[in-house]
């Protein structure tokens, strides 16, 4: 499967064995009851909530119906008993504060079916605040007929105990309150609530129909309906005990008849999962680059296709995808699941499709991956409801398993080899490179694939796309906003159809920011929004801007009329820095005879690219040190050249060539011709993007051309600029031609004749 779920927590493995061991101890001792309780009903063991620090709250019942609350610490891998209610309640929601001294719980009277009895007026929801250590005092916060969900806030400042805890209560009556809870220590380790009879509270939101909690970033997203408009709002909870409305954004969707829905406020086991499986799905995803996406799937009834939309607010447009479900007898039993994978959003419909949507670069559909039900790997994800949490975490509530979601590198590489579709090759290439883990290995695997499929793609140039994409990913994760200044892809437009997918793209109104000072994520989001507003045309660097200057320098060199010597020396010094930087990063000696000559033309091109790219980044990167930008430029151009070297090295190694191919003593072998063909494709790829080549590339290409090509083809290649007559190549030819020891030309009269004719023909070209 393109997505790999790595287990981070399993209720059955991390909690259940300890409870069973405790039961055995208590059974031997003949003790029933007590502080921990005996687990009799395995099905009652459930995950209830996951806090910001990763701690997992779970509950279970003993044979008497008592409800036990436990906590699993994912750092220490230890379990801790929190509290016991000696009454048979059904848990709606619970949360514990960061110091584990307060427990907030919402409970309803349990029924035989384990659900809230909505038809009994006395079936109230109790929201309780419990002092865990050591007194176990209980305060009633709410006693109402509607359900209440509880969530403690976890400020970013966790270096010392807090004197005040803040608790959110979310009501089914469509309002959210924040309680301020002062605590104090008594008699050493006793932690009690101050003024428990009067807890200050704030009204955070009201009249909303949908809300989502971001536990990691401590953000609340909610939607209210105003004048028939659907408005998404976001509140940021801060460490200074304040909360701030950050933005409002209009959504072109209808939620009038959708009912009340909460996302990521623990797990509501009272809801009928089958009832909600085909209802609308709506969630907000962000990542560290400042992206803001709203994923929406309307209620699905039946049909041969299903539609969902993604609002890319950080890009100023939305995309509506319509996916074919296959045969007429296709039966949809589950709803769409959206999973946040940082740079990608996974869209999953069990048994039908799995899509990976590129969030940072959604403009071209070819940069997203669409796998259909024909792919046997579609069904490898769990069919039970999955909940996407912050940090690419995924929770399977039914099994009590918490996973870390990762792109599956091995599967993606396998798909790269096997898929016949250019759109999938393009998407997979970017997926693999974005993984960011063991980039050398991944690049080597891709290079091997390129060498075997050099002519397989018709919609784009494989070498171009690999060089541009890999260079981009080597730099962009390190510095924010660089993604808008460096090219992400060699492809500008994509008109080829994606099988089974229909796409409609529309411009949308940008979010209205409600604050004027930004930090962290909000600074990046605001930058993205400002970029959408004002950056016309796009600011991606294009090396063609130096073409005229490079041609002028070459012309001046030929005529001997040069501008300032200091100017040219500075350019060549830039090139030397790149080469030094490249060689310093090289892990092993190179097999190919590159970087063994001056090759001033390529060095001038490298040096000019350094100057122009540095100026480009300095103009548009605010707040980044000049020295850091200069190093970034050296790293980027070094990476470009290194990738070209690696492609050539892999082919050189595969065909077992040796440095003596530079001698003119024989005709070229099939291996040499294969390398010559690859070098020609590299040359085509770099020429159209006006990218530099490693010094010595043209000489090696020319020598292999003399070896491998018939005379008329050789001259044709020279006339059309495919083969360039470098000073080193010509010198080698002349020395071999005028060598007194004709044995260096080999024993074949045919080759001696061909070589002589070639030299005379080349001489006439000079």
XYZ file of C-alpha atoms in Angstrom:
766
model
C 0.000 0.000 0.000
C 1.212 3.528 -0.744
C 0.531 4.313 2.915
C 2.249 2.422 5.722
C 0.724 2.415 9.194
C 3.359 1.850 11.884
C 1.842 0.813 15.212
C 2.646 3.262 17.998
C 0.135 2.011 20.562
C -2.087 -1.055 20.814
C -4.674 -1.304 23.568
C -4.555 -5.092 23.456
C -0.761 -5.226 23.786
C 0.141 -2.169 25.854
C -2.708 -2.148 28.369
C -4.612 -5.454 28.443
C -1.704 -7.720 29.552
C -1.112 -5.560 32.627
C -4.796 -5.639 33.567
C -4.914 -9.406 33.157
C -1.825 -9.749 35.340
C -3.487 -7.606 38.011
C -6.597 -9.774 37.819
C -4.500 -12.883 38.378
C -2.809 -11.333 41.411
C -6.120 -10.249 42.905
C -7.687 -13.630 42.214
C -4.861 -15.457 43.993
C -5.145 -13.095 46.946
C -8.894 -13.610 47.019
C -9.439 -9.885 46.788
C -12.279 -8.484 44.797
C -12.618 -4.750 44.161
C -9.997 -2.376 45.468
C -8.389 0.514 43.723
C -7.591 -1.085 40.391
C -10.500 -3.403 39.739
C -10.784 -6.706 37.911
C -11.328 -6.599 34.184
C -14.048 -9.105 33.315
C -15.377 -7.746 30.044
C -12.619 -7.317 27.466
C -14.979 -5.452 25.137
C -15.353 -2.682 27.713
C -11.669 -1.704 27.342
C -11.661 1.405 25.165
C -9.511 4.376 24.247
C -11.275 7.577 25.277
C -8.868 10.407 24.455
C -5.309 11.264 23.428
C -3.788 14.349 24.999
C -1.310 16.786 23.488
C 1.661 15.199 25.294
C 0.759 11.819 23.788
C -0.769 10.296 26.928
C -3.705 7.997 26.200
C -6.744 7.782 28.478
C -8.667 4.512 28.457
C -11.565 3.047 30.422
C -12.857 -0.387 31.319
C -15.516 -1.932 33.562
C -15.285 -4.654 36.154
C -17.859 -7.345 36.824
C -19.882 -4.932 39.002
C -20.121 -2.251 36.311
C -17.683 0.091 38.017
C -15.906 2.362 35.547
C -12.110 2.587 35.795
C -10.017 5.307 34.183
C -6.401 4.589 33.288
C -3.601 6.477 31.564
C -0.886 5.085 29.288
C 2.286 7.199 29.122
C 3.764 6.809 25.633
C 7.109 8.173 26.829
C 7.683 5.717 29.674
C 5.421 2.964 28.285
C 3.818 2.695 31.723
C 0.165 2.480 32.798
C -1.320 4.475 35.662
C -4.696 4.167 37.355
C -6.438 7.557 37.524
C -9.860 7.126 39.105
C -12.803 4.756 39.653
C -16.516 5.522 39.475
C -18.436 2.943 41.487
C -21.521 3.401 39.330
C -22.408 1.932 35.959
C -22.051 5.006 33.720
C -21.404 5.345 30.024
C -18.449 7.645 29.287
C -19.143 10.441 26.809
C -15.807 12.224 27.111
C -12.838 12.648 29.431
C -9.584 14.588 29.677
C -6.729 14.862 32.170
C -4.546 17.906 32.800
C -0.811 17.846 32.089
C 0.131 17.319 35.771
C -2.348 14.410 36.075
C -3.972 16.031 39.103
C -7.386 16.809 37.584
C -9.711 14.591 35.585
C -12.711 15.994 33.692
C -15.371 13.426 32.821
C -18.748 13.527 31.104
C -21.022 10.578 31.889
C -24.545 9.407 31.073
C -26.556 6.643 32.675
C -25.686 3.364 30.960
C -28.402 1.247 29.323
C -28.372 -2.412 28.424
C -27.413 -1.510 24.870
C -24.590 0.702 26.146
C -26.100 3.848 24.596
C -27.709 6.985 25.973
C -31.471 6.670 26.333
C -32.675 9.795 24.548
C -36.333 9.216 25.517
C -35.881 9.318 29.296
C -36.025 12.919 30.639
C -34.074 11.916 33.749
C -31.203 10.555 31.629
C -28.943 13.549 32.251
C -25.333 14.054 31.269
C -23.092 14.756 34.231
C -19.842 16.655 33.687
C -17.565 16.177 36.674
C -14.232 17.604 37.749
C -12.207 15.191 39.883
C -9.217 15.881 42.120
C -7.118 12.792 41.460
C -4.501 12.998 44.208
C -5.041 12.448 46.990
C -8.497 13.518 48.130
C -10.646 12.482 45.163
C -13.080 15.340 45.613
C -15.648 15.559 42.829
C -17.269 18.774 41.607
C -20.268 18.829 39.280
C -19.653 21.273 36.428
C -22.752 20.484 34.385
C -25.902 18.411 34.837
C -27.896 18.808 31.623
C -29.978 16.768 29.223
C -27.573 17.264 26.311
C -24.149 15.703 25.922
C -21.005 17.553 27.003
C -17.452 16.933 25.797
C -14.464 17.924 27.955
C -10.932 18.854 26.908
C -8.104 20.290 29.016
C -5.815 22.790 27.312
C -2.112 22.050 27.232
C -0.086 25.283 26.996
C 3.217 25.197 25.129
C 5.001 26.183 28.373
C 5.355 22.906 30.272
C 8.633 23.434 32.149
C 6.900 24.104 35.480
C 3.547 23.255 37.099
C 0.758 25.663 36.228
C -1.212 27.468 38.887
C -4.220 27.581 36.587
C -5.694 24.896 34.376
C -8.054 25.664 31.547
C -10.829 23.313 30.527
C -13.044 23.447 27.436
C -16.602 22.172 27.656
C -18.339 21.617 24.323
C -22.099 21.315 24.484
C -24.480 19.545 22.166
C -26.513 22.726 22.578
C -23.921 24.343 20.285
C -21.804 26.438 22.604
C -18.244 26.138 23.958
C -17.067 27.419 27.345
C -13.611 27.761 28.855
C -13.283 27.185 32.609
C -10.385 28.672 34.598
C -9.417 26.310 37.408
C -7.004 27.548 40.051
C -5.215 24.829 42.019
C -3.044 24.898 45.097
C -0.837 22.432 46.931
C -1.620 21.405 50.482
C 0.307 19.175 52.879
C 3.069 18.466 50.405
C 1.640 16.626 47.419
C -2.066 17.328 47.791
C -3.438 19.316 44.854
C -6.871 20.844 45.392
C -9.086 23.295 43.549
C -9.244 26.850 44.904
C -12.673 28.441 45.142
C -14.292 25.363 43.641
C -17.707 26.890 44.274
C -17.062 29.609 41.721
C -14.956 28.798 38.672
C -14.559 31.693 36.188
C -15.624 30.864 32.659
C -15.546 32.427 29.182
C -17.909 31.844 26.287
C -15.606 30.821 23.448
C -18.079 30.056 20.657
C -21.789 29.568 20.130
C -24.358 28.697 17.475
C -21.933 26.383 15.672
C -22.803 23.185 13.780
C -19.365 21.614 13.456
C -16.120 21.819 15.424
C -12.675 20.240 15.267
C -9.911 20.170 17.873
C -6.214 20.265 16.974
C -4.576 18.777 20.059
C -0.992 19.416 18.969
C -1.381 23.067 18.025
C -4.153 23.833 20.565
C -6.516 25.219 17.949
C -10.275 25.101 17.706
C -11.921 25.178 14.295
C -15.665 25.622 14.114
C -18.359 26.509 11.600
C -21.355 28.712 12.140
C -24.095 29.564 9.680
C -24.653 33.266 9.101
C -27.147 34.608 6.550
C -27.143 31.243 4.744
C -23.331 31.353 4.539
C -21.009 28.695 5.903
C -18.215 30.431 7.828
C -15.158 28.573 9.123
C -13.462 30.192 12.115
C -10.313 29.337 14.024
C -9.430 30.116 17.628
C -5.846 29.800 18.861
C -5.390 29.084 22.563
C -2.222 30.693 23.884
C 0.089 29.999 26.792
C -0.753 33.391 28.340
C -4.275 32.181 29.200
C -5.848 34.080 26.312
C -7.526 32.838 23.170
C -7.594 34.638 19.840
C -9.881 34.464 16.824
C -7.329 34.052 14.027
C -9.383 34.016 10.820
C -12.749 33.638 9.184
C -13.155 31.860 5.849
C -16.186 31.325 3.683
C -16.904 27.752 2.531
C -19.053 27.048 -0.508
C -20.783 24.049 1.066
C -24.159 23.512 2.710
C -24.386 22.215 6.279
C -27.998 23.156 6.987
C -29.255 19.596 7.368
C -26.030 17.993 8.532
C -26.806 17.975 12.252
C -24.167 18.413 14.954
C -20.670 17.001 14.424
C -17.438 17.074 16.450
C -14.013 15.969 15.213
C -11.084 14.929 17.439
C -12.793 15.567 20.782
C -12.074 12.035 21.920
C -14.230 9.182 20.706
C -17.985 9.337 21.055
C -19.012 5.705 21.379
C -22.603 6.801 21.831
C -22.916 7.687 18.168
C -24.144 5.022 15.790
C -21.143 4.521 13.501
C -23.243 2.852 10.809
C -25.654 5.779 10.878
C -22.847 8.274 10.322
C -20.749 6.214 7.900
C -22.363 7.752 4.821
C -22.884 11.211 6.252
C -20.726 14.133 5.240
C -17.073 14.169 6.190
C -15.380 17.474 6.964
C -11.950 18.156 8.436
C -9.267 20.845 8.523
C -5.615 20.008 7.908
C -2.549 22.197 8.316
C 1.193 21.608 8.184
C 4.428 23.374 9.114
C 4.742 25.051 5.695
C 1.691 27.216 6.376
C -0.870 25.230 4.418
C -4.580 25.367 5.284
C -6.834 22.745 3.705
C -10.473 21.934 4.286
C -11.480 18.484 3.046
C -15.183 17.912 2.455
C -17.201 14.957 1.272
C -20.997 15.431 1.092
C -23.489 12.800 2.144
C -23.352 9.840 -0.233
C -26.453 7.910 -1.235
C -25.668 5.683 -4.199
C -24.376 5.819 -7.726
C -21.413 5.027 -9.925
C -19.259 7.891 -8.717
C -18.423 9.810 -5.582
C -17.388 13.444 -5.157
C -15.245 15.241 -2.626
C -13.692 18.697 -2.469
C -10.497 20.152 -1.057
C -10.260 23.878 -0.320
C -6.601 24.881 -0.627
C -6.914 28.225 1.164
C -3.139 28.741 1.140
C -3.286 28.584 -2.672
C -6.520 30.498 -3.247
C -8.436 27.752 -5.029
C -10.514 24.631 -4.473
C -10.556 21.355 -6.368
C -13.566 19.087 -6.662
C -12.692 15.495 -7.510
C -15.221 13.060 -8.929
C -14.017 9.472 -8.767
C -15.587 6.600 -10.678
C -16.457 3.655 -8.459
C -16.040 1.029 -11.159
C -18.717 -1.483 -12.123
C -22.432 -0.851 -11.765
C -22.682 -3.302 -8.868
C -20.127 -1.366 -6.810
C -21.477 -1.075 -3.290
C -20.265 1.603 -0.914
C -20.623 0.584 2.732
C -18.284 3.157 4.303
C -17.721 6.872 3.943
C -14.612 8.662 2.733
C -11.718 8.973 5.172
C -9.293 11.921 5.012
C -5.837 11.493 6.578
C -3.276 14.250 7.129
C 0.217 13.148 6.013
C 1.934 16.547 6.293
C 2.806 17.275 2.639
C -0.032 15.063 1.395
C -3.641 14.305 2.264
C -4.746 10.712 1.802
C -8.333 10.202 0.632
C -9.477 6.646 1.222
C -12.668 4.785 0.307
C -12.291 1.124 1.310
C -12.435 -1.230 -1.638
C -12.655 1.559 -4.207
C -9.797 4.057 -4.258
C -6.838 5.553 -2.460
C -5.715 9.062 -3.430
C -2.640 10.986 -2.315
C -3.231 14.706 -2.834
C -0.204 16.982 -2.971
C -0.897 19.827 -0.535
C 2.155 22.032 -1.080
C 1.945 21.885 -4.876
C -1.645 21.086 -5.851
C -1.761 23.146 -9.059
C -1.091 20.244 -11.438
C -3.102 17.055 -11.009
C -0.113 14.970 -12.136
C 1.646 15.714 -8.836
C -1.050 13.788 -6.945
C -1.468 10.018 -7.013
C -4.778 8.295 -7.770
C -5.027 4.535 -7.219
C -8.283 2.788 -8.095
C -10.006 -0.401 -6.944
C -8.196 -2.352 -9.650
C -5.081 -2.070 -7.527
C -4.893 -5.062 -5.178
C -3.225 -2.919 -2.508
C -6.314 -0.741 -1.994
C -7.780 -2.970 0.728
C -4.717 -3.150 2.963
C -5.821 -0.258 5.184
C -8.308 -1.037 7.989
C -11.951 -0.780 6.963
C -12.997 0.449 10.407
C -13.348 4.214 10.988
C -9.953 5.947 11.113
C -9.392 9.274 12.823
C -6.627 11.565 11.595
C -4.745 13.265 14.424
C -1.978 15.861 14.449
C 1.549 14.836 13.519
C 0.472 12.235 10.897
C -1.006 10.045 13.635
C -4.016 7.842 12.864
C -6.307 6.243 15.440
C -8.457 3.179 14.839
C -11.055 3.575 17.583
C -12.578 0.125 17.093
C -9.328 -1.783 17.662
C -7.750 0.752 20.022
C -4.639 1.056 17.859
C -2.692 4.257 17.276
C -0.546 4.402 14.145
C 2.023 6.718 12.659
C 1.166 7.128 8.972
C 4.113 7.121 6.567
C 4.432 6.980 2.825
C 5.489 3.447 1.946
C 8.779 3.876 0.080
C 9.162 0.258 -1.015
C 5.635 0.098 -2.424
C 6.019 3.430 -4.197
C 9.297 2.294 -5.780
C 7.608 -0.925 -6.882
C 4.759 1.088 -8.380
C 7.296 3.289 -10.162
C 8.669 0.216 -11.948
C 5.305 -1.345 -12.757
C 2.883 1.430 -13.681
C 2.392 2.155 -17.390
C 0.873 5.599 -16.782
C 2.927 8.782 -17.040
C 0.678 10.546 -14.527
C 1.383 7.872 -11.916
C 5.107 7.911 -12.672
C 5.202 11.647 -12.146
C 3.181 11.500 -8.908
C 5.143 8.569 -7.467
C 8.469 10.223 -8.271
C 7.493 13.234 -6.163
C 5.980 11.094 -3.399
C 9.214 9.121 -3.051
C 11.443 12.196 -3.028
C 9.233 13.954 -0.481
C 9.686 11.103 2.009
C 12.965 12.721 3.056
C 14.353 9.557 4.643
C 17.572 8.008 3.300
C 17.550 10.254 0.241
C 20.762 8.738 -1.177
C 19.199 5.287 -1.308
C 15.967 6.577 -2.841
C 17.844 8.588 -5.456
C 19.921 5.535 -6.366
C 16.732 3.494 -6.815
C 15.157 6.168 -9.008
C 18.330 6.509 -11.098
C 18.301 2.765 -11.701
C 14.691 3.017 -12.842
C 15.484 5.984 -15.101
C 18.381 4.148 -16.740
C 16.057 1.231 -17.572
C 13.150 3.407 -18.727
C 14.865 6.389 -20.317
C 12.352 6.551 -23.191
C 9.281 5.270 -21.353
C 7.643 8.613 -20.572
C 6.019 10.680 -23.314
C 4.403 13.426 -21.234
C 7.557 14.675 -19.504
C 11.332 14.279 -19.481
C 12.356 11.802 -16.765
C 15.837 13.230 -16.265
C 14.587 16.814 -16.096
C 11.888 15.992 -13.575
C 14.227 13.970 -11.367
C 16.942 16.644 -11.311
C 14.529 19.513 -10.578
C 12.430 17.636 -8.007
C 15.329 16.072 -6.120
C 17.227 19.369 -5.967
C 14.088 21.076 -4.676
C 13.525 18.547 -1.881
C 17.180 18.712 -0.851
C 16.805 22.416 0.024
C 13.178 23.318 0.742
C 12.596 21.491 4.056
C 15.371 23.560 5.646
C 14.045 27.070 4.969
C 10.475 28.310 4.865
C 9.137 30.078 1.759
C 11.890 28.718 -0.492
C 9.247 26.483 -2.067
C 7.879 29.544 -3.872
C 11.261 30.617 -5.184
C 12.742 27.367 -6.530
C 11.155 25.246 -9.283
C 9.312 22.180 -8.019
C 8.771 20.514 -11.384
C 9.954 20.774 -14.970
C 6.324 20.532 -16.128
C 4.338 23.763 -16.411
C 1.003 22.405 -17.679
C -0.634 18.990 -17.702
C -3.422 18.178 -20.133
C -3.329 14.384 -20.063
C -6.423 12.750 -18.573
C -6.179 10.888 -15.252
C -8.129 7.610 -15.591
C -11.254 7.528 -13.431
C -10.877 11.122 -12.181
C -12.752 14.268 -13.161
C -11.456 17.530 -11.747
C -12.965 21.006 -11.448
C -10.781 23.852 -10.132
C -12.275 27.118 -8.871
C -10.888 30.263 -7.287
C -12.033 30.863 -3.715
C -12.036 33.834 -1.374
C -8.993 33.936 0.887
C -9.435 33.717 4.670
C -9.830 37.043 6.421
C -7.100 37.254 9.049
C -8.365 38.841 12.274
C -4.973 39.675 13.789
C -2.037 41.757 12.579
C 0.921 40.162 14.351
C 1.955 36.643 13.410
C 4.324 33.999 14.717
C 5.145 30.423 13.770
C 2.514 28.733 11.631
C 0.398 31.869 11.366
C 3.307 33.841 9.935
C 3.774 31.202 7.241
C 0.069 31.028 6.453
C -0.126 34.815 6.177
C 2.909 34.786 3.858
C 1.166 32.209 1.668
C -1.985 34.326 1.517
C -0.018 37.459 0.684
C 1.798 35.522 -2.035
C -1.519 34.485 -3.599
C -2.698 38.109 -3.515
C 0.334 39.871 -4.915
C 2.864 37.477 -6.492
C 2.016 37.794 -10.173
C 3.723 36.259 -12.060
C 5.087 33.423 -9.949
C 8.537 33.833 -8.486
C 10.040 30.440 -9.307
C 13.637 30.782 -10.437
C 14.348 30.105 -14.117
C 17.967 29.736 -15.148
C 17.213 30.921 -18.674
C 17.577 34.487 -17.395
C 21.376 34.088 -17.586
C 21.415 32.761 -21.160
C 22.091 36.154 -22.750
C 24.863 37.026 -20.286
C 26.508 33.621 -20.749
C 26.432 33.956 -24.533
C 27.973 37.427 -24.223
C 30.815 36.080 -22.085
C 31.500 33.256 -24.553
C 31.476 35.721 -27.450
C 33.858 38.054 -25.619
C 36.179 35.146 -24.931
C 36.353 34.291 -28.626
C 36.966 37.869 -29.718
C 39.361 38.621 -26.874
C 37.282 41.641 -25.812
C 36.539 40.975 -22.177
C 34.922 43.198 -19.611
C 36.421 43.676 -16.176
C 38.802 40.884 -15.273
C 37.545 41.102 -11.692
C 33.966 40.437 -12.885
C 34.943 37.253 -14.723
C 37.204 36.142 -11.895
C 34.315 36.507 -9.443
C 32.118 34.318 -11.641
C 34.806 31.629 -11.896
C 35.386 31.827 -8.147
C 31.680 31.129 -7.646
C 32.011 28.055 -9.828
C 35.051 26.905 -7.883
C 33.078 27.179 -4.613
C 30.359 24.966 -6.056
C 32.872 22.355 -7.202
C 34.644 22.365 -3.829
C 31.264 22.048 -2.108
C 30.336 19.174 -4.402
C 33.584 17.298 -3.907
C 33.391 17.750 -0.121
C 29.994 16.011 -0.110
C 31.101 13.153 -2.366
C 31.203 9.920 -0.377
C 33.495 7.944 -2.681
C 35.855 8.540 -5.647
C 34.144 9.030 -8.998
C 34.571 6.465 -11.736
C 33.708 8.829 -14.562
C 36.505 11.119 -15.822
C 34.762 14.378 -14.936
C 36.109 17.525 -13.221
C 39.518 16.818 -14.764
C 39.713 19.936 -16.933
C 38.986 23.636 -16.713
C 36.022 23.681 -19.139
C 35.623 27.456 -18.791
C 32.289 27.527 -20.602
C 30.588 25.307 -18.022
C 32.351 27.039 -15.146
C 31.054 30.387 -16.396
C 27.550 28.923 -16.544
C 27.839 27.551 -13.004
C 29.233 30.840 -11.700
C 26.521 32.915 -13.362
C 23.853 30.642 -11.908
C 25.326 31.160 -8.432
C 25.182 34.952 -8.825
C 21.685 35.081 -10.298
C 20.111 32.565 -7.926
C 21.682 34.281 -4.913
C 20.295 37.658 -6.036
C 16.884 36.056 -6.611
C 16.727 34.592 -3.107
C 18.070 37.736 -1.451
C 15.333 39.770 -3.149
C 12.479 37.582 -1.978
C 13.616 35.841 1.221
C 13.031 38.150 4.126
C 14.692 37.585 7.471
C 17.204 34.995 6.273
C 20.907 35.687 6.772
C 22.924 36.406 3.632
C 25.484 33.773 4.604
C 22.783 31.135 4.913
C 21.374 32.044 1.510
C 24.834 31.837 -0.059
C 25.316 28.340 1.374
C 21.845 27.347 0.226
C 22.708 28.414 -3.314
C 25.973 26.437 -3.259
C 24.145 23.373 -1.938
C 21.386 23.642 -4.538
C 23.683 23.954 -7.557
C 26.039 21.318 -6.142
C 23.039 18.988 -5.882
C 22.106 19.630 -9.505
C 25.581 18.728 -10.707
C 25.862 15.793 -8.317
C 22.618 14.254 -9.604
C 23.921 14.418 -13.175
C 27.154 12.783 -12.022
C 25.220 10.081 -10.164
C 23.125 9.253 -13.245
C 26.281 8.942 -15.314
C 28.144 7.037 -12.587
C 25.358 4.464 -12.343
C 25.464 3.824 -16.095
C 29.271 3.751 -16.081
C 29.259 1.186 -13.283
C 26.499 -0.876 -14.873
C 28.418 -1.197 -18.151
C 31.772 -1.653 -16.412
C 33.566 1.085 -18.350
C 37.090 2.242 -17.563
C 39.006 5.516 -17.985
C 40.811 4.146 -21.064
C 37.670 4.763 -23.112
C 39.234 8.189 -23.638
C 41.912 6.580 -25.849
C 41.322 6.477 -29.590
C 42.492 2.897 -30.092
C 39.309 1.105 -31.166
C 35.695 1.443 -32.228
C 33.091 1.892 -29.503
C 31.481 -1.076 -27.799
C 27.783 -1.583 -27.124
C 28.420 -0.498 -23.527
C 30.048 2.741 -24.672
C 27.175 3.413 -27.033
C 24.669 2.952 -24.167
C 26.548 5.506 -22.068
C 26.818 7.849 -25.068
C 23.054 7.617 -25.599
C 22.401 8.395 -21.930
C 24.742 11.396 -22.046
C 22.896 12.662 -25.095
C 19.594 12.450 -23.189
C 21.144 14.267 -20.219
C 22.353 16.972 -22.598
C 18.863 17.375 -24.081
C 17.334 17.604 -20.607
C 19.751 20.248 -19.327
C 19.829 22.310 -22.521
C 16.097 23.037 -22.523
C 16.313 24.217 -18.897
C 19.667 25.903 -19.500
C 21.275 24.045 -16.602
C 25.035 23.617 -16.206
C 26.857 20.327 -16.673
C 29.850 18.970 -14.752
C 33.118 20.261 -16.260
C 34.491 17.572 -18.562
C 31.039 16.319 -19.604
C 31.275 17.625 -23.172
C 34.783 16.216 -23.649
C 33.703 12.751 -22.541
C 30.587 12.984 -24.691
C 32.675 14.004 -27.715
C 35.189 11.173 -27.273
C 32.410 8.598 -26.977
C 30.798 10.130 -30.069
C 34.000 9.645 -32.055
C 34.092 6.042 -30.863
C 30.476 5.179 -31.508
C 29.080 7.233 -34.406
C 29.515 6.848 -38.172
C 31.286 9.846 -39.690
C 28.223 11.507 -41.212
C 26.312 11.114 -37.912
C 29.273 12.502 -35.988
C 29.414 15.589 -38.186
C 25.642 15.985 -37.992
C 25.800 15.929 -34.180
C 28.572 18.545 -34.241
C 26.733 20.779 -36.710
C 23.590 20.690 -34.562
C 25.389 21.435 -31.317
C 24.773 18.039 -29.734
C 28.505 17.351 -29.609
C 30.651 20.314 -28.569
C 34.289 20.634 -29.573
C 35.944 21.435 -26.279
C 39.586 22.416 -26.193
C 40.473 19.218 -24.334
C 38.638 16.986 -26.827
C 40.286 18.657 -29.825
C 43.709 18.434 -28.190
C 43.259 14.723 -27.596
C 42.173 14.195 -31.191
C 45.099 16.150 -32.619
C 47.641 14.358 -30.420
C 46.273 10.978 -31.442
C 46.165 11.964 -35.123
C 49.759 13.219 -35.232
C 51.128 10.515 -32.975
C 54.237 8.930 -34.438
C 53.219 5.646 -32.822
C 50.304 4.690 -35.079
C 49.758 1.574 -32.968
C 47.791 3.794 -30.587
C 45.094 3.846 -33.253
C 44.663 0.096 -33.081
C 45.455 -2.621 -35.604
C 42.240 -2.255 -37.600
C 42.853 -0.492 -40.917
C 39.158 0.351 -41.033
C 39.327 2.149 -37.691
C 42.553 3.974 -38.678
C 40.855 5.179 -41.850
C 37.714 6.220 -39.953
C 39.720 8.043 -37.301
C 41.788 9.898 -39.896
C 38.685 10.968 -41.771
C 37.045 12.072 -38.525
C 40.010 14.197 -37.476
C 40.222 15.890 -40.864
C 36.467 16.533 -40.869
C 36.568 17.939 -37.338
C 39.556 20.110 -38.223
C 37.514 21.646 -41.009
C 34.840 22.525 -38.440
C 37.285 24.503 -36.273
